Amino acid sequence: MASKERIQRLKDDTRCNILEASLSIVKEEGWSALSMRKIADKIEYTAPIIYEYFSNKDAILQELTRVGYVKLAKKMQEAIVDLTDPAEQLEAMWLAYWNFAFAEKELYQVMYGVQMNCCAAFESGCPDIAGPSDMLWNKIEELVPVEKRTEEYIDTKYYTFWSVVHGLISINMTRQLTTDELNRQVLKDAIGGIITSIKN
Amino acid sequence: MASKERIQRLKDDTRCNILEASLSIVKEEGWSALSMRKIADKIEYTAPIIYEYFSNKDAILQELTRVGYVKLAKKMQEAIVDLTDPAEQLEAMWLAYWNFAFAEKELYQVMYGVQMNCCAAFESGCPDIAGPSDMLWNKIEELVPVEKRTEEYIDTKYYTFWSVVHGLISINMTRQLTTDELNRQVLKDAIGGIITSIKN
DNA sequence: TAACTTTGCTTAACGGTGTTAGATTATTTT
DNA sequence: AAAATAATCTAACACCGTTAAGCAAAGTTA
């Protein structure tokens, strides 16, 4: 009777091993290197075994995203346990979110679809790539009052802009649960806010 | 003599065809469906021919990235041509950036590494995934004055937060050209700004 | 015009991928 | 010990990116 449970526990174990092996491969060699055969190697089985625990490779990724969200929620809960002021709590939660993204970089990547496909394009120093960012940077510079016009200050504003816009775009691309009006509202609000903060 | 040029023009033509075929495949079936053989099929050649125009598959992606940046720069320039106020120009540029991202969704994806790997995870309705966002949403609700506490308003603030933080994270993950201090600065600035904007 | 060289393109192959079916081995049950 | 079940592996399929070898048409030279 109890042997059934032992066997079930063993099965759960290898299921867990598959996930751990996957994550360790990704941490060592990146998402593109993750293959069923490599996972099998790491858990000392052959590839078809994995299909008794996950219906396909995508199911492994899905489970890793789920695990990621559970971990993130835990981190956020821990972050606010010693705080009472809601404003402080909210800031602490976002900071926990931020820290999680870099502490569990690989999980964040699969959770939110952030990957660096061809970063070679940036290392190659192609001038066209700098075009748009230069345009924006220069226009921000123009707006900043002369007495504040340091490179560091403009950088900060530039990245704040970019973060808001790119963040909103990528959120819209990976999920599609927001309405167009809401997007316009957020975009207009955020951009307007930053612009007025620049001018004063 | 002139035939040399005609032949060169033909070569340039198929190079262009390769890029167009690639983009059309991606638009029809997504980035994961893009293969050398499929490109070859579309331009009515066999796969090895492509290697006479691009050293490998990655080089095609790189070139598409470059083309994307050129198109984006053009759109941004067009957007400001009728405006004189720098603040209006800056807003128009970001709006052009925003519009480009959705008009040329596939280009934006390869330019900035935004992909939806396993959006199936969200369709599956797994409750764990809603955890962190619920926590944040509720905390924001708590902060919003009672008279403003509508679902729409909280949504807007929630997405504004998320955009800033996620945007900054993904920018940091795909490139690594910002310093830690700058990041902290932008993050603190942005979050602090939104929080104060909520409380009043 | 005949032989040689270059060009354009294809076929075939290598090692890799996710995935499935069938055979084989080990374990449990009768 | 024999039969049934479970666990695991081998082999294969169809695809992937990429490269080498070969063929056939075109251009060049003698």
CSV table of C-alpha atoms in Angstrom, one decimal, chain A residues 5-189:
chain,number,residue,atom,x,y,z
A,5,GLU,CA,3.0,6.4,-2.3
A,6,ARG,CA,6.8,5.8,-2.4
A,7,ILE,CA,6.6,5.3,-6.2
A,8,GLN,CA,4.4,8.4,-6.5
A,9,ARG,CA,6.9,10.3,-4.6
A,10,LEU,CA,9.7,9.1,-6.9
A,11,LYS,CA,7.6,10.2,-9.9
A,12,ASP,CA,7.1,13.6,-8.4
A,13,ASP,CA,10.8,13.7,-7.8
A,14,THR,CA,11.8,13.1,-11.4
A,15,ARG,CA,9.2,15.6,-12.5
A,16,CYS,CA,10.9,18.1,-10.2
A,17,ASN,CA,14.3,17.0,-11.5
A,18,ILE,CA,13.2,17.7,-15.0
A,19,LEU,CA,12.3,21.3,-14.1
A,20,GLU,CA,15.5,21.8,-12.1
A,21,ALA,CA,17.6,20.3,-14.9
A,22,SER,CA,15.9,22.6,-17.5
A,23,LEU,CA,16.5,25.7,-15.4
A,24,SER,CA,20.1,24.8,-14.8
A,25,ILE,CA,20.7,24.3,-18.5
A,26,VAL,CA,19.1,27.6,-19.3
A,27,LYS,CA,21.2,29.3,-16.6
A,28,GLU,CA,24.4,27.8,-18.0
A,29,GLU,CA,23.8,28.0,-21.7
A,30,GLY,CA,20.7,30.2,-22.3
A,31,TRP,CA,17.2,29.4,-23.5
A,32,SER,CA,18.2,28.5,-27.1
A,33,ALA,CA,20.3,25.6,-25.7
A,34,LEU,CA,17.4,23.9,-23.9
A,35,SER,CA,16.6,20.7,-25.6
A,36,MET,CA,14.7,17.6,-24.6
A,37,ARG,CA,17.8,15.4,-25.1
A,38,LYS,CA,19.9,17.7,-22.9
A,39,ILE,CA,17.4,17.6,-20.2
A,40,ALA,CA,17.2,13.8,-20.4
A,41,ASP,CA,21.0,13.6,-20.2
A,42,LYS,CA,21.0,15.7,-17.0
A,43,ILE,CA,18.4,13.5,-15.3
A,44,GLU,CA,20.1,10.4,-16.6
A,45,TYR,CA,17.2,9.2,-18.7
A,46,THR,CA,16.4,9.2,-22.4
A,47,ALA,CA,14.3,11.9,-24.0
A,48,PRO,CA,11.0,10.0,-24.4
A,49,ILE,CA,10.7,9.6,-20.6
A,50,ILE,CA,10.1,13.3,-20.3
A,51,TYR,CA,6.9,12.9,-22.2
A,52,GLU,CA,5.4,10.9,-19.3
A,53,TYR,CA,5.7,14.0,-17.1
A,54,PHE,CA,5.1,16.8,-19.6
A,55,SER,CA,3.1,16.5,-22.8
A,56,ASN,CA,5.7,18.5,-24.7
A,57,LYS,CA,8.5,21.0,-24.4
A,58,ASP,CA,6.1,23.9,-24.2
A,59,ALA,CA,4.5,22.4,-21.2
A,60,ILE,CA,7.8,22.5,-19.4
A,61,LEU,CA,8.1,26.2,-20.2
A,62,GLN,CA,4.6,26.8,-19.0
A,63,GLU,CA,5.3,25.1,-15.7
A,64,LEU,CA,8.5,27.1,-15.2
A,65,THR,CA,6.5,30.3,-15.8
A,66,ARG,CA,4.0,29.1,-13.1
A,67,VAL,CA,6.7,28.4,-10.7
A,68,GLY,CA,8.1,31.8,-11.5
A,69,TYR,CA,4.9,33.6,-10.6
A,70,VAL,CA,4.7,31.6,-7.3
A,71,LYS,CA,8.2,32.6,-6.4
A,72,LEU,CA,7.6,36.2,-7.3
A,73,ALA,CA,4.4,36.4,-5.2
A,74,LYS,CA,6.4,35.0,-2.2
A,75,LYS,CA,9.1,37.6,-2.6
A,76,MET,CA,6.6,40.4,-2.8
A,77,GLN,CA,4.8,39.1,0.3
A,78,GLU,CA,8.1,38.9,2.2
A,79,ALA,CA,8.9,42.5,1.2
A,80,ILE,CA,5.9,44.1,2.9
A,81,VAL,CA,5.7,42.1,6.0
A,82,ASP,CA,7.6,44.6,8.1
A,83,LEU,CA,6.0,47.7,6.7
A,84,THR,CA,2.7,49.3,7.6
A,85,ASP,CA,2.4,52.4,5.4
A,86,PRO,CA,0.7,51.4,2.1
A,87,ALA,CA,2.8,53.8,0.1
A,88,GLU,CA,5.9,52.2,1.5
A,89,GLN,CA,4.5,48.8,0.9
A,90,LEU,CA,3.7,49.5,-2.7
A,91,GLU,CA,7.2,50.8,-3.3
A,92,ALA,CA,8.7,47.7,-1.6
A,93,MET,CA,6.6,45.4,-3.8
A,94,TRP,CA,7.8,47.0,-7.0
A,95,LEU,CA,11.4,46.8,-5.7
A,96,ALA,CA,10.9,43.2,-4.9
A,97,TYR,CA,9.5,42.7,-8.5
A,98,TRP,CA,12.6,44.5,-9.8
A,99,ASN,CA,15.0,42.4,-7.7
A,100,PHE,CA,13.3,39.2,-8.7
A,101,ALA,CA,13.7,40.0,-12.3
A,102,PHE,CA,17.5,40.0,-12.0
A,103,ALA,CA,17.8,37.4,-9.3
A,104,GLU,CA,15.7,35.0,-11.3
A,105,LYS,CA,16.6,36.4,-14.7
A,106,GLU,CA,15.8,33.2,-16.6
A,107,LEU,CA,12.4,32.8,-15.0
A,108,TYR,CA,11.5,36.4,-15.7
A,109,GLN,CA,12.5,36.0,-19.3
A,110,VAL,CA,10.1,33.1,-19.8
A,111,MET,CA,7.4,34.7,-17.7
A,112,TYR,CA,7.4,38.0,-19.7
A,113,GLY,CA,8.9,37.0,-23.0
A,114,VAL,CA,12.0,39.1,-22.8
A,115,GLN,CA,14.9,37.7,-24.8
A,116,MET,CA,17.9,39.1,-26.5
A,117,ASN,CA,17.7,37.5,-29.9
A,118,CYS,CA,20.4,39.2,-31.9
A,119,CYS,CA,22.3,41.4,-29.5
A,120,ALA,CA,25.0,41.0,-32.1
A,121,ALA,CA,23.3,43.8,-34.0
A,122,PHE,CA,24.2,46.2,-31.2
A,123,GLU,CA,27.8,45.0,-30.8
A,124,SER,CA,28.2,45.4,-34.6
A,125,GLY,CA,28.0,49.1,-34.2
A,126,CYS,CA,25.6,49.6,-37.1
A,127,PRO,CA,24.9,53.4,-37.2
A,128,ASP,CA,21.3,53.0,-38.3
A,129,ILE,CA,20.5,51.5,-35.0
A,130,ALA,CA,21.4,54.6,-33.1
A,131,GLY,CA,19.2,56.8,-35.2
A,132,PRO,CA,15.9,56.8,-33.3
A,133,SER,CA,17.5,57.0,-29.9
A,134,ASP,CA,19.7,59.9,-31.0
A,135,MET,CA,16.7,61.8,-32.3
A,136,LEU,CA,14.8,61.3,-29.0
A,137,TRP,CA,17.8,62.1,-26.9
A,138,ASN,CA,18.5,65.3,-28.7
A,139,LYS,CA,14.9,66.5,-28.5
A,140,ILE,CA,14.9,65.8,-24.8
A,141,GLU,CA,18.1,67.8,-24.5
A,142,GLU,CA,16.4,70.7,-26.2
A,143,LEU,CA,13.6,70.7,-23.7
A,144,VAL,CA,15.7,70.5,-20.6
A,145,PRO,CA,16.4,74.0,-19.1
A,146,VAL,CA,20.0,75.0,-19.8
A,147,GLU,CA,21.0,75.0,-16.1
A,148,LYS,CA,20.0,71.4,-15.7
A,149,ARG,CA,21.4,70.2,-19.0
A,150,THR,CA,23.9,67.5,-17.9
A,151,GLU,CA,24.3,64.3,-19.8
A,152,GLU,CA,23.3,62.3,-16.7
A,153,TYR,CA,20.0,64.2,-16.3
A,154,ILE,CA,19.1,63.7,-19.9
A,155,ASP,CA,20.0,60.1,-19.8
A,156,THR,CA,17.7,59.6,-16.8
A,157,LYS,CA,14.8,61.3,-18.6
A,158,TYR,CA,15.5,59.4,-21.8
A,159,TYR,CA,15.4,56.0,-20.1
A,160,THR,CA,12.3,57.0,-18.1
A,161,PHE,CA,10.5,57.7,-21.3
A,162,TRP,CA,11.7,54.7,-23.0
A,163,SER,CA,10.9,52.4,-20.1
A,164,VAL,CA,7.3,53.6,-20.0
A,165,VAL,CA,6.7,53.4,-23.7
A,166,HIS,CA,8.6,50.1,-24.3
A,167,GLY,CA,7.1,48.6,-21.2
A,168,LEU,CA,3.6,49.4,-22.3
A,169,ILE,CA,4.2,48.1,-25.8
A,170,SER,CA,5.7,44.8,-24.7
A,171,ILE,CA,3.0,44.3,-22.2
A,172,ASN,CA,0.5,44.8,-25.0
A,173,MET,CA,2.4,42.4,-27.3
A,174,THR,CA,2.7,39.6,-24.9
A,175,ARG,CA,-0.8,39.7,-23.5
A,176,GLN,CA,-3.8,41.4,-25.0
A,177,LEU,CA,-6.0,42.1,-22.1
A,178,THR,CA,-6.0,45.8,-22.1
A,179,THR,CA,-8.3,48.1,-24.1
A,180,ASP,CA,-7.0,50.6,-26.6
A,181,GLU,CA,-8.5,53.5,-24.6
A,182,LEU,CA,-6.7,52.4,-21.5
A,183,ASN,CA,-3.4,52.2,-23.4
A,184,ARG,CA,-3.8,55.7,-24.9
A,185,GLN,CA,-4.7,57.0,-21.4
A,186,VAL,CA,-1.6,55.4,-19.8
A,187,LEU,CA,0.7,56.6,-22.6
A,188,LYS,CA,-0.6,60.1,-22.7
A,189,ASP,CA,-0.6,60.4,-18.9
